[in-house]
PDB file of C-alpha atoms and ligand atoms in Angstrom:
ATOM      1  CA  MET Z 108     -14.327   8.048 -15.228  1.00 88.00           C
ATOM      2  CA  ALA Z 109     -10.784   7.341 -14.016  1.00 98.00           C
ATOM      3  CA  THR Z 110      -8.650   4.524 -15.437  1.00 98.00           C
ATOM      4  CA  LEU Z 111      -6.400   2.689 -12.998  1.00 98.00           C
ATOM      5  CA  HIS Z 112      -3.532   0.564 -14.259  1.00 98.00           C
ATOM      6  CA  SER Z 113      -3.266  -1.995 -11.534  1.00 98.00           C
ATOM      7  CA  ILE Z 114      -1.933  -5.283 -10.259  1.00 98.00           C
ATOM      8  CA  ALA Z 115      -4.355  -6.878  -7.813  1.00 97.00           C
ATOM      9  CA  GLY Z 116      -2.907  -6.665  -4.306  1.00 97.00           C
ATOM     10  CA  SER Z 117      -0.213  -4.123  -5.206  1.00 98.00           C
ATOM     11  CA  ARG Z 118       0.141  -0.496  -4.135  1.00 98.00           C
ATOM     12  CA  SER Z 119      -2.503   0.310  -6.753  1.00 98.00           C
ATOM     13  CA  PHE Z 120      -4.988  -0.973  -4.176  1.00 98.00           C
ATOM     14  CA  ARG Z 121      -4.462   2.292  -2.274  1.00 98.00           C
ATOM     15  CA  VAL Z 122      -5.769   4.264  -5.249  1.00 98.00           C
ATOM     16  CA  ASN Z 123      -8.541   1.801  -6.016  1.00 98.00           C
ATOM     17  CA  TRP Z 124      -9.747   1.933  -2.394  1.00 98.00           C
ATOM     18  CA  LEU Z 125      -9.541   5.741  -2.199  1.00 98.00           C
ATOM     19  CA  LEU Z 126     -11.532   6.113  -5.427  1.00 98.00           C
ATOM     20  CA  HIS Z 127     -14.183   3.872  -3.880  1.00 98.00           C
ATOM     21  CA  GLU Z 128     -14.177   5.969  -0.666  1.00 98.00           C
ATOM     22  CA  LEU Z 129     -14.651   9.086  -2.816  1.00 98.00           C
ATOM     23  CA  GLY Z 130     -17.298   7.510  -5.033  1.00 98.00           C
ATOM     24  CA  VAL Z 131     -15.264   8.238  -8.194  1.00 98.00           C
ATOM     25  CA  PRO Z 132     -16.064   5.665 -10.915  1.00 98.00           C
ATOM     26  CA  VAL Z 133     -12.974   3.730 -11.991  1.00 98.00           C
ATOM     27  CA  GLY Z 134     -12.154   1.303 -14.769  1.00 98.00           C
ATOM     28  CA  ILE Z 135      -9.340  -1.085 -13.912  1.00 98.00           C
ATOM     29  CA  VAL Z 136      -6.746  -2.210 -16.469  1.00 98.00           C
ATOM     30  CA  PRO Z 137      -5.126  -5.324 -14.997  1.00 98.00           C
ATOM     31  CA  TYR Z 138      -1.434  -6.224 -15.225  1.00 98.00           C
ATOM     32  CA  ALA Z 139       0.644  -9.019 -13.732  1.00 95.00           C
ATOM     33  CA  ILE Z 140       4.074  -8.728 -12.226  1.00 91.00           C
ATOM     34  CA  THR Z 141       5.679 -11.660 -14.012  1.00 88.00           C
ATOM     35  CA  ASP Z 142       4.005 -11.851 -17.440  1.00 94.00           C
ATOM     36  CA  GLY Z 143       5.863  -8.924 -19.045  1.00 95.00           C
ATOM     37  CA  SER Z 144       2.748  -6.739 -19.294  1.00 97.00           C
ATOM     38  CA  LEU Z 145       4.434  -3.936 -17.313  1.00 98.00           C
ATOM     39  CA  GLN Z 146       7.154  -3.802 -19.976  1.00 97.00           C
ATOM     40  CA  SER Z 147       4.847  -3.057 -22.912  1.00 97.00           C
ATOM     41  CA  PRO Z 148       5.749   0.112 -24.873  1.00 96.00           C
ATOM     42  CA  GLU Z 149       2.248   1.434 -24.262  1.00 96.00           C
ATOM     43  CA  PHE Z 150       2.483   1.080 -20.486  1.00 98.00           C
ATOM     44  CA  LYS Z 151       5.907   2.748 -20.502  1.00 96.00           C
ATOM     45  CA  THR Z 152       4.248   5.925 -21.800  1.00 97.00           C
ATOM     46  CA  LYS Z 153       2.007   5.876 -18.720  1.00 98.00           C
ATOM     47  CA  SER Z 154       4.541   4.864 -16.059  1.00 98.00           C
ATOM     48  CA  PRO Z 155       8.226   5.539 -16.773  1.00 97.00           C
ATOM     49  CA  ALA Z 156       9.404   3.152 -14.058  1.00 98.00           C
ATOM     50  CA  ARG Z 157       6.946   0.565 -15.442  1.00 97.00           C
ATOM     51  CA  ARG Z 158       5.247   0.206 -12.102  1.00 98.00           C
ATOM     52  CA  VAL Z 159       1.719   0.406 -10.799  1.00 98.00           C
ATOM     53  CA  PRO Z 160      -0.313   2.297  -9.876  1.00 98.00           C
ATOM     54  CA  ALA Z 161      -0.734   4.595 -12.842  1.00 98.00           C
ATOM     55  CA  LEU Z 162      -3.932   6.610 -12.830  1.00 99.00           C
ATOM     56  CA  GLU Z 163      -5.423   8.347 -15.844  1.00 98.00           C
ATOM     57  CA  ILE Z 164      -7.575  11.175 -14.573  1.00 98.00           C
ATOM     58  CA  ASP Z 165      -8.375  14.790 -15.458  1.00 98.00           C
ATOM     59  CA  GLY Z 166      -6.545  14.445 -18.784  1.00 98.00           C
ATOM     60  CA  ARG Z 167      -3.220  13.359 -17.290  1.00 98.00           C
ATOM     61  CA  VAL Z 168      -1.448  10.297 -15.928  1.00 98.00           C
ATOM     62  CA  LEU Z 169      -0.079  10.106 -12.386  1.00 98.00           C
ATOM     63  CA  TYR Z 170       2.200   7.262 -11.323  1.00 98.00           C
ATOM     64  CA  GLU Z 171       3.168   7.609  -7.649  1.00 98.00           C
ATOM     65  CA  SER Z 172       0.626   6.278  -5.159  1.00 98.00           C
ATOM     66  CA  GLY Z 173       1.136   8.856  -2.388  1.00 98.00           C
ATOM     67  CA  ALA Z 174       0.979  11.714  -4.870  1.00 98.00           C
ATOM     68  CA  ILE Z 175      -2.164  10.247  -6.435  1.00 98.00           C
ATOM     69  CA  VAL Z 176      -3.831   9.928  -3.034  1.00 98.00           C
ATOM     70  CA  GLN Z 177      -2.963  13.518  -2.126  1.00 98.00           C
ATOM     71  CA  TYR Z 178      -4.020  14.797  -5.580  1.00 98.00           C
ATOM     72  CA  LEU Z 179      -7.388  13.065  -5.338  1.00 98.00           C
ATOM     73  CA  CYS Z 180      -7.993  14.479  -1.855  1.00 98.00           C
ATOM     74  CA  GLU Z 181      -7.043  17.970  -3.006  1.00 98.00           C
ATOM     75  CA  THR Z 182      -9.070  17.973  -6.219  1.00 98.00           C
ATOM     76  CA  ARG Z 183     -12.206  16.202  -5.048  1.00 98.00           C
ATOM     77  CA  SER Z 184     -14.582  17.929  -2.654  1.00 97.00           C
ATOM     78  CA  GLY Z 185     -17.262  16.897  -0.190  1.00 97.00           C
ATOM     79  CA  HIS Z 186     -15.118  14.446   1.795  1.00 98.00           C
ATOM     80  CA  THR Z 187     -13.325  14.342   5.137  1.00 98.00           C
ATOM     81  CA  LEU Z 188     -10.294  12.338   4.013  1.00 98.00           C
ATOM     82  CA  MET Z 189      -7.767  15.188   4.409  1.00 98.00           C
ATOM     83  CA  PRO Z 190      -7.494  17.753   7.227  1.00 98.00           C
ATOM     84  CA  ALA Z 191      -7.596  21.396   6.120  1.00 97.00           C
ATOM     85  CA  ILE Z 192      -4.221  22.954   5.306  1.00 97.00           C
ATOM     86  CA  ASP Z 193      -4.328  25.112   8.458  1.00 98.00           C
ATOM     87  CA  SER Z 194      -5.442  22.235  10.671  1.00 98.00           C
ATOM     88  CA  ALA Z 195      -3.154  21.069  13.484  1.00 97.00           C
ATOM     89  CA  GLU Z 196      -3.480  17.537  12.058  1.00 98.00           C
ATOM     90  CA  ARG Z 197      -2.327  18.380   8.534  1.00 98.00           C
ATOM     91  CA  ALA Z 198       1.369  17.714   9.244  1.00 98.00           C
ATOM     92  CA  ASP Z 199       0.524  14.374  10.892  1.00 98.00           C
ATOM     93  CA  TRP Z 200      -1.636  13.455   7.888  1.00 98.00           C
ATOM     94  CA  LEU Z 201       1.205  14.192   5.473  1.00 98.00           C
ATOM     95  CA  GLN Z 202       3.682  12.271   7.576  1.00 98.00           C
ATOM     96  CA  TRP Z 203       1.492   9.153   7.795  1.00 98.00           C
ATOM     97  CA  LEU Z 204       0.675   9.390   4.094  1.00 98.00           C
ATOM     98  CA  HIS Z 205       4.364   9.113   3.250  1.00 98.00           C
ATOM     99  CA  TYR Z 206       5.447   6.927   6.178  1.00 98.00           C
ATOM    100  CA  ALA Z 207       3.445   4.183   4.479  1.00 98.00           C
ATOM    101  CA  GLU Z 208       6.228   4.102   1.872  1.00 98.00           C
ATOM    102  CA  THR Z 209       8.891   3.588   4.580  1.00 98.00           C
ATOM    103  CA  LEU Z 210       7.049   0.358   5.284  1.00 98.00           C
ATOM    104  CA  GLY Z 211       6.380  -0.218   1.578  1.00 98.00           C
ATOM    105  CA  ALA Z 212      10.084  -0.155   0.694  1.00 98.00           C
ATOM    106  CA  GLY Z 213      10.845  -2.858   3.255  1.00 98.00           C
ATOM    107  CA  ILE Z 214       7.952  -4.999   2.086  1.00 98.00           C
ATOM    108  CA  GLN Z 215       9.130  -4.637  -1.506  1.00 98.00           C
ATOM    109  CA  ASN Z 216      12.573  -5.944  -0.535  1.00 98.00           C
ATOM    110  CA  LEU Z 217      11.002  -8.863   1.301  1.00 98.00           C
ATOM    111  CA  ASN Z 218       8.703  -9.602  -1.646  1.00 98.00           C
ATOM    112  CA  MET Z 219      11.769  -9.747  -3.883  1.00 98.00           C
ATOM    113  CA  GLN Z 220      13.545 -12.156  -1.546  1.00 98.00           C
ATOM    114  CA  HIS Z 221      10.633 -14.411  -0.621  1.00 98.00           C
ATOM    115  CA  LEU Z 222       8.516 -14.325  -3.778  1.00 97.00           C
ATOM    116  CA  PHE Z 223      10.356 -13.284  -6.889  1.00 96.00           C
ATOM    117  CA  LEU Z 224      13.980 -14.439  -6.824  1.00 97.00           C
ATOM    118  CA  PRO Z 225      13.538 -17.755  -8.597  1.00 95.00           C
ATOM    119  CA  LYS Z 226      16.456 -19.746  -7.112  1.00 97.00           C
ATOM    120  CA  ASP Z 227      17.325 -20.315  -3.478  1.00 94.00           C
ATOM    121  CA  TRP Z 228      20.966 -19.406  -4.086  1.00 97.00           C
ATOM    122  CA  MET Z 229      19.856 -15.926  -5.161  1.00 97.00           C
ATOM    123  CA  LYS Z 230      18.136 -15.253  -1.828  1.00 97.00           C
ATOM    124  CA  SER Z 231      19.994 -13.800   1.139  1.00 97.00           C
ATOM    125  CA  PRO Z 232      18.879 -14.945   4.600  1.00 97.00           C
ATOM    126  CA  THR Z 233      20.907 -12.013   5.977  1.00 97.00           C
ATOM    127  CA  VAL Z 234      18.949  -9.473   3.931  1.00 98.00           C
ATOM    128  CA  MET Z 235      15.678 -11.229   4.789  1.00 98.00           C
ATOM    129  CA  GLY Z 236      16.503 -11.081   8.515  1.00 98.00           C
ATOM    130  CA  ILE Z 237      17.584  -7.444   8.443  1.00 98.00           C
ATOM    131  CA  GLU Z 238      14.606  -6.297   6.373  1.00 98.00           C
ATOM    132  CA  THR Z 239      12.164  -8.168   8.608  1.00 98.00           C
ATOM    133  CA  LYS Z 240      13.656  -6.520  11.692  1.00 98.00           C
ATOM    134  CA  ARG Z 241      13.609  -3.097  10.051  1.00 98.00           C
ATOM    135  CA  LEU Z 242       9.956  -3.590   9.076  1.00 98.00           C
ATOM    136  CA  ALA Z 243       9.068  -4.554  12.662  1.00 98.00           C
ATOM    137  CA  ILE Z 244      10.864  -1.454  13.961  1.00 98.00           C
ATOM    138  CA  ALA Z 245       8.997   0.772  11.490  1.00 98.00           C
ATOM    139  CA  LEU Z 246       5.679  -0.799  12.547  1.00 98.00           C
ATOM    140  CA  LYS Z 247       6.286   0.285  16.150  1.00 98.00           C
ATOM    141  CA  ALA Z 248       5.423   3.876  15.201  1.00 98.00           C
ATOM    142  CA  VAL Z 249       1.960   2.776  14.044  1.00 98.00           C
ATOM    143  CA  GLU Z 250       1.389   0.740  17.215  1.00 98.00           C
ATOM    144  CA  ALA Z 251       2.526   3.676  19.364  1.00 98.00           C
ATOM    145  CA  ALA Z 252       0.177   6.104  17.582  1.00 98.00           C
ATOM    146  CA  LEU Z 253      -2.788   3.847  18.329  1.00 98.00           C
ATOM    147  CA  GLN Z 254      -1.933   3.399  22.040  1.00 96.00           C
ATOM    148  CA  ASP Z 255      -4.191   6.240  23.149  1.00 96.00           C
ATOM    149  CA  GLY Z 256      -7.235   4.250  22.043  1.00 95.00           C
ATOM    150  CA  ARG Z 257      -7.884   6.125  18.816  1.00 97.00           C
ATOM    151  CA  ASP Z 258      -9.466   4.159  15.960  1.00 98.00           C
ATOM    152  CA  HIS Z 259      -7.440   5.729  13.158  1.00 98.00           C
ATOM    153  CA  LEU Z 260      -4.104   7.442  12.609  1.00 98.00           C
ATOM    154  CA  LEU Z 261      -5.655  10.859  13.169  1.00 98.00           C
ATOM    155  CA  THR Z 262      -7.715  11.569  16.285  1.00 97.00           C
ATOM    156  CA  SER Z 263     -10.333  13.254  14.077  1.00 97.00           C
ATOM    157  CA  GLY Z 264     -11.118   9.912  12.403  1.00 98.00           C
ATOM    158  CA  PHE Z 265     -10.676   7.983   9.162  1.00 98.00           C
ATOM    159  CA  SER Z 266      -8.618   9.734   6.494  1.00 98.00           C
ATOM    160  CA  ALA Z 267      -6.644   9.016   3.329  1.00 98.00           C
ATOM    161  CA  ALA Z 268      -3.602   8.364   5.550  1.00 98.00           C
ATOM    162  CA  ASP Z 269      -5.408   5.200   6.687  1.00 98.00           C
ATOM    163  CA  VAL Z 270      -5.880   4.230   3.043  1.00 98.00           C
ATOM    164  CA  MET Z 271      -2.139   4.521   2.406  1.00 98.00           C
ATOM    165  CA  MET Z 272      -1.350   2.620   5.592  1.00 98.00           C
ATOM    166  CA  GLY Z 273      -4.090  -0.027   5.461  1.00 97.00           C
ATOM    167  CA  PHE Z 274      -2.921  -1.675   2.278  1.00 93.00           C
ATOM    168  CA  THR Z 275       0.649  -1.531   3.577  1.00 98.00           C
ATOM    169  CA  LEU Z 276      -0.201  -3.233   6.864  1.00 98.00           C
ATOM    170  CA  GLU Z 277      -2.021  -6.006   5.055  1.00 97.00           C
ATOM    171  CA  SER Z 278       1.219  -6.778   3.194  1.00 98.00           C
ATOM    172  CA  ALA Z 279       3.438  -6.272   6.266  1.00 98.00           C
ATOM    173  CA  SER Z 280       1.440  -8.910   8.147  1.00 98.00           C
ATOM    174  CA  ARG Z 281       2.852 -11.538   5.731  1.00 98.00           C
ATOM    175  CA  TYR Z 282       6.328 -10.970   7.181  1.00 98.00           C
ATOM    176  CA  VAL Z 283       5.911  -9.686  10.747  1.00 98.00           C
ATOM    177  CA  ARG Z 284       3.578 -11.422  13.175  1.00 98.00           C
ATOM    178  CA  PHE Z 285       1.060  -8.945  14.513  1.00 98.00           C
ATOM    179  CA  ASP Z 286       0.770 -10.693  17.916  1.00 97.00           C
ATOM    180  CA  GLY Z 287       3.228  -8.082  19.176  1.00 96.00           C
ATOM    181  CA  PHE Z 288       1.184  -5.293  17.557  1.00 98.00           C
ATOM    182  CA  PRO Z 289      -2.338  -5.748  18.971  1.00 98.00           C
ATOM    183  CA  MET Z 290      -3.528  -2.184  18.327  1.00 98.00           C
ATOM    184  CA  THR Z 291      -2.274  -2.361  14.756  1.00 98.00           C
ATOM    185  CA  ALA Z 292      -3.989  -5.723  14.207  1.00 98.00           C
ATOM    186  CA  ALA Z 293      -7.323  -4.343  15.461  1.00 98.00           C
ATOM    187  CA  TYR Z 294      -6.845  -1.184  13.360  1.00 98.00           C
ATOM    188  CA  LEU Z 295      -6.210  -3.240  10.223  1.00 98.00           C
ATOM    189  CA  ALA Z 296      -9.335  -5.318  10.893  1.00 98.00           C
ATOM    190  CA  ARG Z 297     -11.356  -2.083  11.227  1.00 98.00           C
ATOM    191  CA  LEU Z 298     -10.031  -0.805   7.917  1.00 98.00           C
ATOM    192  CA  LYS Z 299     -10.722  -4.075   6.095  1.00 98.00           C
ATOM    193  CA  ALA Z 300     -14.316  -4.027   7.339  1.00 98.00           C
ATOM    194  CA  ARG Z 301     -15.020  -0.774   5.494  1.00 98.00           C
ATOM    195  CA  GLU Z 302     -17.496  -1.036   2.664  1.00 98.00           C
ATOM    196  CA  ALA Z 303     -15.214   0.810   0.223  1.00 98.00           C
ATOM    197  CA  TYR Z 304     -12.255  -1.471   1.069  1.00 98.00           C
ATOM    198  CA  GLN Z 305     -14.337  -4.515   0.255  1.00 98.00           C
ATOM    199  CA  ALA Z 306     -15.802  -2.982  -2.897  1.00 98.00           C
ATOM    200  CA  ALA Z 307     -12.280  -2.127  -4.095  1.00 98.00           C
ATOM    201  CA  GLU Z 308     -11.124  -5.672  -3.397  1.00 98.00           C
ATOM    202  CA  ALA Z 309     -14.048  -7.095  -5.351  1.00 98.00           C
ATOM    203  CA  ALA Z 310     -13.349  -4.700  -8.244  1.00 98.00           C
ATOM    204  CA  GLU Z 311      -9.728  -5.779  -8.696  1.00 97.00           C
ATOM    205  CA  GLY Z 312     -10.052  -9.481  -7.886  1.00 95.00           C
ATOM    206  CA  PRO Z 313      -7.799 -11.734  -5.813  1.00 95.00           C
ATOM    207  CA  GLN Z 314      -4.343 -10.437  -4.872  1.00 94.00           C
ATOM    208  CA  GLN Z 315      -1.567 -11.830  -7.041  1.00 91.00           C
ATOM    209  CA  PHE Z 316       1.401 -11.799  -4.697  1.00 96.00           C
ATOM    210  CA  TYR Z 317       1.104 -14.183  -1.773  1.00 98.00           C
ATOM    211  CA  THR Z 318       0.340 -17.897  -1.688  1.00 97.00           C
ATOM    212  CA  GLN Z 319       0.935 -18.135   2.075  1.00 97.00           C
ATOM    213  CA  ASP Z 320      -0.582 -16.198   4.978  1.00 97.00           C
ATOM    214  CA  PHE Z 321       2.852 -15.858   6.546  1.00 98.00           C
ATOM    215  CA  TYR Z 322       6.447 -16.181   5.362  1.00 98.00           C
ATOM    216  CA  ASP Z 323       8.913 -17.313   8.011  1.00 97.00           C
ATOM    217  CA  LEU Z 324      12.594 -16.513   7.790  1.00 96.00           C
ATOM    218  CA  PRO Z 325      14.684 -19.339   6.416  1.00 92.00           C
ATOM    219  CA  GLU Z 326      16.184 -21.664   9.052  1.00 85.00           C
ATOM    220  CA  GLY Z 327      19.739 -21.104  10.195  1.00 69.00           C
TER     221      GLY Z 327
HETATM  222  N1  LIG I 413       6.618   4.414  -4.742  1.00 96.93           N
HETATM  223  C1  LIG I 413       5.823   3.844  -5.806  1.00 96.93           C
HETATM  224  C2  LIG I 413       6.178   2.382  -5.923  1.00 96.93           C
HETATM  225  C3  LIG I 413       5.461   1.684  -7.059  1.00 96.93           C
HETATM  226  C4  LIG I 413       5.838   0.210  -7.129  1.00 96.93           C
HETATM  227  O1  LIG I 413       6.987  -0.180  -6.905  1.00 96.93           O
HETATM  228  N2  LIG I 413       4.845  -0.649  -7.477  1.00 96.93           N
HETATM  229  C5  LIG I 413       5.093  -2.067  -7.571  1.00 96.93           C
HETATM  230  C6  LIG I 413       3.855  -2.856  -7.161  1.00 96.93           C
HETATM  231  S1  LIG I 413       3.487  -2.646  -5.451  1.00 96.93           S
HETATM  232  C7  LIG I 413       5.403  -2.440  -9.003  1.00 96.93           C
HETATM  233  O2  LIG I 413       4.748  -1.990  -9.915  1.00 96.93           O
HETATM  234  N3  LIG I 413       6.404  -3.286  -9.199  1.00 96.93           N
HETATM  235  C8  LIG I 413       6.749  -3.781 -10.480  1.00 96.93           C
HETATM  236  C9  LIG I 413       8.227  -3.941 -10.623  1.00 96.93           C
HETATM  237  O3  LIG I 413       8.965  -3.567  -9.695  1.00 96.93           O
HETATM  238  O4  LIG I 413       8.629  -4.434 -11.674  1.00 96.93           O
HETATM  239  C10 LIG I 413       4.345   4.058  -5.474  1.00 96.93           C
HETATM  240  O5  LIG I 413       4.029   4.092  -4.268  1.00 96.93           O
HETATM  241  O6  LIG I 413       3.525   4.221  -6.394  1.00 96.93           O
END
């Protein structure tokens, strides 16, 4: 049994979803971003940056989502979520796995601006505009990869790279309209229809970040 320290709707969803794809039983310990629970001395021993996810598994704690996803793929057998090390697709898999964090960093900055800075005077419309543009530019790589009609990031089919990316796209769609990214929108819908995605969502409960479907840039 794995134990996942998690905030519903955060990057810990990647790990939650992957564990469901793998059929690994998981107990979820819930946290919230604004109630101080991430700052508890006990959680600090599990995640030095006091962030989620943190996964207790195999007698250790891991606290970086991409590393956790790769570790799970490498240590669990009987799945097709990772191309073999000598496969031509392995480098693409690794790149997509980590490219999800290029998007994730931009989303995190936008979350800070739109959701967490408590006063309007603290927010920077300039930063919001730049980060939104940078996120849209980064999304173009995903759209381009899907142009050849493939259903997933790898031509061989669904993999853990889609797990890293799927959660990220769900968050990105709060800040960049996907009308200009039709392949990406259809890809995200395919991912969200997966049984394991839905089971993971049900296991962690409603996401805790967004109260709007879309966040426009401030006027001016
Ligand atoms: N690169 C890390 C980022 C972890 C991270 O920043 N998690 C966010 C939630 S998505 C968090 O815990 N934020 C709490 C905070 O910044 O105080 C990963 O992918 O695991």
